Short mmCIF file of C-alpha atoms and ligand atoms in Angstrom, two decimals:
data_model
loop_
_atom_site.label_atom_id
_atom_site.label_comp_id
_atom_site.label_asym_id
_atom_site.label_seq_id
_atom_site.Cartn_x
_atom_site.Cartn_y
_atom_site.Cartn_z
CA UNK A 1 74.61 156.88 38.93
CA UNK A 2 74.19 160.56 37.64
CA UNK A 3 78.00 161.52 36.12
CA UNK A 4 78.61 164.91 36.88
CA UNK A 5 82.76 164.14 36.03
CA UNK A 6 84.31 167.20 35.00
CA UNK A 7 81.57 169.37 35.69
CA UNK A 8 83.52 170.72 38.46
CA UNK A 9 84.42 174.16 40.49
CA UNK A 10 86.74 175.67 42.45
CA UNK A 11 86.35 178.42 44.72
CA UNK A 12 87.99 182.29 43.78
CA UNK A 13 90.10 180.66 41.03
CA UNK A 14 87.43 179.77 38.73
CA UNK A 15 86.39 181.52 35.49
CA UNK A 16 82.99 181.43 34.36
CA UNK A 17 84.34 179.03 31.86
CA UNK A 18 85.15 176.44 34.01
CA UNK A 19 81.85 176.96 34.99
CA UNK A 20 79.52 176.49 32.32
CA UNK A 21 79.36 172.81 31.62
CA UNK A 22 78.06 172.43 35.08
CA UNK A 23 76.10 175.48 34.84
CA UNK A 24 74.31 173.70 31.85
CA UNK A 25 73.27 170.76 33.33
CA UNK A 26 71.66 172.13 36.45
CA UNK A 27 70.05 174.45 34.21
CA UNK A 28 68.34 171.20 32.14
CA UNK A 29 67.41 170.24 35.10
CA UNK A 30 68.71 167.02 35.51
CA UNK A 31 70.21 167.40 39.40
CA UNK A 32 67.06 167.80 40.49
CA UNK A 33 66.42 164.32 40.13
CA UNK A 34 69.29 163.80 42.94
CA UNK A 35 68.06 161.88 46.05
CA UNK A 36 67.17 164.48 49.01
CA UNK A 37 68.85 163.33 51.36
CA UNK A 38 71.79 163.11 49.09
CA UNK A 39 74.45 165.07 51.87
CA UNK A 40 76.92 167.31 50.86
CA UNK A 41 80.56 165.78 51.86
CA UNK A 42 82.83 168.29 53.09
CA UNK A 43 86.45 167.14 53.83
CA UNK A 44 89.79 168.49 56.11
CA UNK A 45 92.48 166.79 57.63
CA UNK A 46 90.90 167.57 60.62
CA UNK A 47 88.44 170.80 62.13
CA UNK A 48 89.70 173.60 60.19
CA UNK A 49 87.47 172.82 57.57
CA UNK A 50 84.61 173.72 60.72
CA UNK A 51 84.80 177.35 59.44
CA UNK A 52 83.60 176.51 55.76
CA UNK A 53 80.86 174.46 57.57
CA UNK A 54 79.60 177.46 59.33
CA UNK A 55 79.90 180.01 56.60
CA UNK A 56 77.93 176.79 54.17
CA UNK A 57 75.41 176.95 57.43
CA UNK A 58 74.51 180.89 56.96
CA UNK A 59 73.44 179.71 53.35
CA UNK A 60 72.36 176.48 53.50
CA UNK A 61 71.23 175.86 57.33
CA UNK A 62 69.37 172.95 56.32
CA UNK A 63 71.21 170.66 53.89
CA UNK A 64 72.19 167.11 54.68
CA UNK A 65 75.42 167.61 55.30
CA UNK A 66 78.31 164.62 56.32
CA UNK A 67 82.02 166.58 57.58
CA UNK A 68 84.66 164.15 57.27
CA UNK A 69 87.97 164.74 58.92
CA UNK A 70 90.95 162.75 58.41
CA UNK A 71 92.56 162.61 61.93
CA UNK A 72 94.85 159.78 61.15
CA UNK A 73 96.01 161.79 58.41
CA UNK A 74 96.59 165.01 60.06
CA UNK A 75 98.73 167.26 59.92
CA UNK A 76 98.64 167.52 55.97
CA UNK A 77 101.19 170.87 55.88
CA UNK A 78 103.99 168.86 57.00
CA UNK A 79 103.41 166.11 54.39
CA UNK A 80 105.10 165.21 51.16
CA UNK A 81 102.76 165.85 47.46
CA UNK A 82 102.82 162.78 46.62
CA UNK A 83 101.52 161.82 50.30
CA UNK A 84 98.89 164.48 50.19
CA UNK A 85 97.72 163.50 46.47
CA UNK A 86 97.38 159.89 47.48
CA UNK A 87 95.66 159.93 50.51
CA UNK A 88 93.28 162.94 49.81
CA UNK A 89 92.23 160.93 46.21
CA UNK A 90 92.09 157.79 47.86
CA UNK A 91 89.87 158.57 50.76
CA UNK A 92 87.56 161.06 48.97
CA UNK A 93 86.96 157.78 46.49
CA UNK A 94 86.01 155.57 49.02
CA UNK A 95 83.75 158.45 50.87
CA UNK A 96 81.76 159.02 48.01
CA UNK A 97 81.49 155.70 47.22
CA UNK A 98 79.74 155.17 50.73
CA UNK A 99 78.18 158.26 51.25
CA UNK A 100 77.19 158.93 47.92
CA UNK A 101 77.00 162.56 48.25
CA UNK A 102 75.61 165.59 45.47
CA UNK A 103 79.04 167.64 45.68
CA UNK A 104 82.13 167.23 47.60
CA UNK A 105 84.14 170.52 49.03
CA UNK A 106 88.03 170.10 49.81
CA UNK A 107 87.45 172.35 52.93
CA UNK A 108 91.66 172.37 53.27
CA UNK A 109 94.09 174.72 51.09
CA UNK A 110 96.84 171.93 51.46
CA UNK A 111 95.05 169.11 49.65
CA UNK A 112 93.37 171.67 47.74
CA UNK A 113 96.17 173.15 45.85
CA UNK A 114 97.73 169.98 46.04
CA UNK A 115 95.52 167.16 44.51
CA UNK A 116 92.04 168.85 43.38
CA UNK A 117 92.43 167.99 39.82
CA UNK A 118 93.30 164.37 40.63
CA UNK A 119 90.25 164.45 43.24
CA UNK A 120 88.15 165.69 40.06
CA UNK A 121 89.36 162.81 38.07
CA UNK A 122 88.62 159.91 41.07
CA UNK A 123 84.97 161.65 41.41
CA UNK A 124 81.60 161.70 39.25
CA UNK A 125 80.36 164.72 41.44
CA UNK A 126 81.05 168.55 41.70
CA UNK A 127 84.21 168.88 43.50
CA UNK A 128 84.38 172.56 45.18
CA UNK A 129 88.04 173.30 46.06
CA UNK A 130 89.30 175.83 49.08
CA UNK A 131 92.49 177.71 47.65
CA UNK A 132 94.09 180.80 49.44
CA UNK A 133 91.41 183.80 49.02
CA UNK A 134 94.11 186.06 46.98
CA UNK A 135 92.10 187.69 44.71
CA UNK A 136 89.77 189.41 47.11
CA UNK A 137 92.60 190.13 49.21
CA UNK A 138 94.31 191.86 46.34
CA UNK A 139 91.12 193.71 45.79
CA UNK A 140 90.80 194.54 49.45
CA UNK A 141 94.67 195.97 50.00
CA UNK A 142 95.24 199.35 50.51
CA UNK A 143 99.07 199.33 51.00
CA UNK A 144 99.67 196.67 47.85
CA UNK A 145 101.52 194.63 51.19
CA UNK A 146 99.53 191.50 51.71
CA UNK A 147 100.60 188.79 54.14
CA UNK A 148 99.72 185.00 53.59
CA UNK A 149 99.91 182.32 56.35
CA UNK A 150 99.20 178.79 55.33
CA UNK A 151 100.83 175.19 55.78
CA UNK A 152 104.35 174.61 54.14
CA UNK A 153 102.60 172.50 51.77
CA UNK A 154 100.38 175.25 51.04
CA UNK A 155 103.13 178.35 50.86
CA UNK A 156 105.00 176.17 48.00
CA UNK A 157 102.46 175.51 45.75
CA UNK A 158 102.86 176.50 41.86
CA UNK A 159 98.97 176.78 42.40
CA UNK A 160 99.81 179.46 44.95
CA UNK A 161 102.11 181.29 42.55
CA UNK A 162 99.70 180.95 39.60
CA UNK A 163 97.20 183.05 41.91
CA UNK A 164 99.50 185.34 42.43
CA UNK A 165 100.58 186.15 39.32
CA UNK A 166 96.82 186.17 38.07
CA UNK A 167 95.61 188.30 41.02
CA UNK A 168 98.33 189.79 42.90
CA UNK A 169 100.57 191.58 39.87
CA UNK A 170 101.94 194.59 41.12
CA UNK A 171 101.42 194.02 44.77
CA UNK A 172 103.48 192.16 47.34
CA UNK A 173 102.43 188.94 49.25
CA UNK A 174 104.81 187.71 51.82
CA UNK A 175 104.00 184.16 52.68
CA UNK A 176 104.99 181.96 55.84
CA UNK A 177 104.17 178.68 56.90
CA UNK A 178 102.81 178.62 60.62
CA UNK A 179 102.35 174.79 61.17
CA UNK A 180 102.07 175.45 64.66
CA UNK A 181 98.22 177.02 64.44
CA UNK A 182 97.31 173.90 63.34
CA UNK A 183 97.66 172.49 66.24
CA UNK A 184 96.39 174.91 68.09
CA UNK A 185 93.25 175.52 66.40
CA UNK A 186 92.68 171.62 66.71
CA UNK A 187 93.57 172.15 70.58
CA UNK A 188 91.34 175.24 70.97
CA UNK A 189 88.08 173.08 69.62
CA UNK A 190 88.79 170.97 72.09
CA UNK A 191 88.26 173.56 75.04
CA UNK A 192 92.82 173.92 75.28
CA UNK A 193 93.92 176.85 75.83
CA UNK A 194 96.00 178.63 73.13
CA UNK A 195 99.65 179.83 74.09
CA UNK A 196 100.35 183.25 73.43
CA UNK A 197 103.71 182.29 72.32
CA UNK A 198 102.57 180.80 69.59
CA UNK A 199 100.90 183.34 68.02
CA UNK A 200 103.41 185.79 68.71
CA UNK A 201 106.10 184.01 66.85
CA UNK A 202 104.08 184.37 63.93
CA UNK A 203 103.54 187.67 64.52
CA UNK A 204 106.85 188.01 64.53
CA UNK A 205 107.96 186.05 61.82
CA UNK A 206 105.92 187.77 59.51
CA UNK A 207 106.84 191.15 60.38
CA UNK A 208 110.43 190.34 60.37
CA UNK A 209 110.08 190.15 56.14
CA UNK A 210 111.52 192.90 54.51
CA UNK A 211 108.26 195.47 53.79
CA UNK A 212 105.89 193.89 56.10
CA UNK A 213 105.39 196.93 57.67
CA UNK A 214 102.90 198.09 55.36
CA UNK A 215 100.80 194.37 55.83
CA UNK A 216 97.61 195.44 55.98
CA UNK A 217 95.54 192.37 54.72
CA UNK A 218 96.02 188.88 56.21
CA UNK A 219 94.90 185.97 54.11
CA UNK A 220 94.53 183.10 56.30
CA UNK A 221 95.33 180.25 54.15
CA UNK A 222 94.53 177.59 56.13
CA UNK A 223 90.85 176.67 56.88
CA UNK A 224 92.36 175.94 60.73
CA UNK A 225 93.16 179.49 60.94
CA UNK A 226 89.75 181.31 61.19
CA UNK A 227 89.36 179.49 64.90
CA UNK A 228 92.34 181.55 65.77
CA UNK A 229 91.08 184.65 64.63
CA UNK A 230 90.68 186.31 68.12
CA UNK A 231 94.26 185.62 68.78
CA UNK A 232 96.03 187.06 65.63
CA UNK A 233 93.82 189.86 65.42
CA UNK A 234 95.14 190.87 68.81
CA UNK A 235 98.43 190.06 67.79
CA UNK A 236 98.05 192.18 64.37
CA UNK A 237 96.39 194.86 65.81
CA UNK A 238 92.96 196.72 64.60
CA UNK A 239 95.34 197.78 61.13
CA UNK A 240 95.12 194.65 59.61
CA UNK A 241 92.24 192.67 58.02
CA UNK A 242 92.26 189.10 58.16
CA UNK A 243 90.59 187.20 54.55
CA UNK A 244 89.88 183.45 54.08
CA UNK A 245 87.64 181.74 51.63
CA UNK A 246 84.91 180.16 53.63
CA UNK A 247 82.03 182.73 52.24
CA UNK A 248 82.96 182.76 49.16
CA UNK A 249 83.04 178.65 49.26
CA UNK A 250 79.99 178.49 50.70
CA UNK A 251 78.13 180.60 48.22
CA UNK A 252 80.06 178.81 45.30
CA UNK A 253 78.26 175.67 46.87
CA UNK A 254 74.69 177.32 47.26
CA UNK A 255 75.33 178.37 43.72
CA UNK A 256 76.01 174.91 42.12
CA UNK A 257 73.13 173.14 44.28
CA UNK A 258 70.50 175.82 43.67
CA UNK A 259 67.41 174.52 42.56
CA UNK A 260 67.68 170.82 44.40
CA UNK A 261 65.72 169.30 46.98
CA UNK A 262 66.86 168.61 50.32
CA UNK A 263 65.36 166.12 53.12
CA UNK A 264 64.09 167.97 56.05
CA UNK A 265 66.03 165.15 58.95
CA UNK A 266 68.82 164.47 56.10
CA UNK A 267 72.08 163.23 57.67
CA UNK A 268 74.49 165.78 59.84
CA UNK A 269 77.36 163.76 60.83
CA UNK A 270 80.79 164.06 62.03
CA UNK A 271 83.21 161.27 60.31
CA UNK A 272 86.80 161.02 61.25
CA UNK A 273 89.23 158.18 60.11
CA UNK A 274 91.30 156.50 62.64
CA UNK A 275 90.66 155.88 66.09
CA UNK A 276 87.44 157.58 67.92
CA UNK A 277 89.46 158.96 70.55
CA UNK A 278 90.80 161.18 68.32
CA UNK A 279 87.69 163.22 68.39
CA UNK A 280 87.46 163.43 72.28
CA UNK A 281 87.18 167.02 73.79
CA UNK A 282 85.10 167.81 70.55
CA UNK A 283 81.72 167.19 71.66
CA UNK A 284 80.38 170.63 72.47
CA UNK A 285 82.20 172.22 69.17
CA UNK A 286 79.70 169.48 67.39
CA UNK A 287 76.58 169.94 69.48
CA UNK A 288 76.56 173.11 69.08
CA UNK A 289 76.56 172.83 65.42
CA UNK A 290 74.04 170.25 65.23
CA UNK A 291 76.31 167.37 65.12
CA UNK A 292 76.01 164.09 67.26
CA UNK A 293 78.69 162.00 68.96
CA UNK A 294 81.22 161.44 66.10
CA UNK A 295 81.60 158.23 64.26
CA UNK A 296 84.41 156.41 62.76
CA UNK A 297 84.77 156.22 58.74
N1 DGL B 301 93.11 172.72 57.19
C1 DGL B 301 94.19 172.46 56.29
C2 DGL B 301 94.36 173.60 55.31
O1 DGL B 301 93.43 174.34 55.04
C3 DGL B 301 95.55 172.08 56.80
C4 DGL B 301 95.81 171.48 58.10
C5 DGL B 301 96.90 170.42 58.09
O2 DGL B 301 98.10 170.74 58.06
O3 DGL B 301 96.48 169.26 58.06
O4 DGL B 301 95.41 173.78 54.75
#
């Protein structure tokens, strides 16, 4: 098998350092070689990492793709490190093993920021991580006030404090955990309704933080959080501008696969671990993005 270990990326966090080992290799052409229908394994705790699928789409509409999503795992935000680090390293392992895919993406902030270096270690393939999309917000902020909503996993991490320091200096991020959208997203996908209430306690929790007045960027730091984004933009209002890092993951991904081969019927499937009724209610949110019925891992 092709070892691509430590030839690795992450998404806005990366310096072109980091970079160039991997950079190297696809430039000797040697992942070229890669079987086509070789899919590209993209993995959440549950459907949240659905928005870095259809931002990867808009670039890559026709790569093999397999989306895994660990329902018996899920929620991740209200889970321990160690819990996180375990399970995220474990299962990715024993995914690539039986998928063998070309490049793996963490589509989730929590396991992201949590256990992609010991992901990077268990795999022999590029490992493409989802961390909160600070930077551009920082470049985006008018005010200097940015507000962060993630998992309380996510809002804790020294990963999240190391991109602030190295993107944020001199501007001020005000971070809550909203464990509730979780939920709801996952709800919403299923055809639920979302309750208002919900979203308005975030609102308000947020804007209860000394100097969140002057929020006028909104990194969503959860890959859940994009299939709310109807909801909190009413609740925000038209002054602030809502950031995640699907785009930027998904053309990190085009990037590092440029140049390879893809089968034209390669695999698009929906894995999720536990039970298959944990999927139910999800059928049209896969059909309409070219997924069949899903399947158990
Ligand atoms: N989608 C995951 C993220 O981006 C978290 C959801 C969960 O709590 O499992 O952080």
């Amino acid at each position: 098998m092709l070892s691509l270990s430590k030839h690795c990326t992450s998404s806005s966090a990366n310096t072109s350092k980091e970079k160039q080992p991997f950079d190297k290799l696809r430039a000797s052409g040697v992942l070229r070689n890669l079987d086509k229908s070789s899919p590209i394994l993209l993995f959440d705790s549950g459907v949240g990492g659905l928005t870095v699928y259809d931002a990867l789409r808009d670039v890559l509409p026709h790569a093999p793709v397999i989306y895994a999503a660990d329902l018996a795992g899920l929620p991740y935000g209200t889970k321990t490190e160690a819990q996180i680090a375990a399970r995220v390293a474990g299962l990715l392992g024993r995914m690539a093993e039986r998928y063998q895919p070309r490049l793996a993406c963490i589509a989730c902030n929590t396991a992201s920021t949590i256990a992609l270096g010991m992901v990077r270690d268990v795999l022999e393939i590029p490992v493409v991580g989802t961390v909160p999309a600070i930077k551009p917000a920082a470049a985006l902020t008018r005010t200097g006030t940015i507000g962060l909503v993630g998992t309380g996993a996510t809002i804790r991490q020294a990963y999240v404090d190391d991109l602030e320091a190295k993107f944020a200096t001199g501007k001020r991020l005000l971070r809550i955990a909203a464990p509730g959208l979780v939920e709801a997203a996952e709800a919403k996908l299923r055809g639920k309704p979302v309750d208002p209430a919900l979203i308005a306690e975030v609102h308000a929790q947020l804007t209860a933080m000394p100097g969140a007045a002057d929020i006028d960027t909104l990194v969503l730091a959860c890959t859940h959080f994009p299939l709310l984004a109807d909801e909190l933009a009413a609740a925000f209002g038209p002054g602030v501008r809502q950031i995640d890092g699907a785009q930027g993951i998904a053309r990190r991904i085009a990037d590092l696969l440029e140049g390879q081969s893809f089968a034209a019927h390669g695999p698009n499937r929906f894995i999720v671990t536990g039970p298959l009724s944990g999927a139910a209610g999800l059928e049209a949110a896969l059909a309409s993005r070219g997924f069949g019925a899903a399947e158990a891992f």
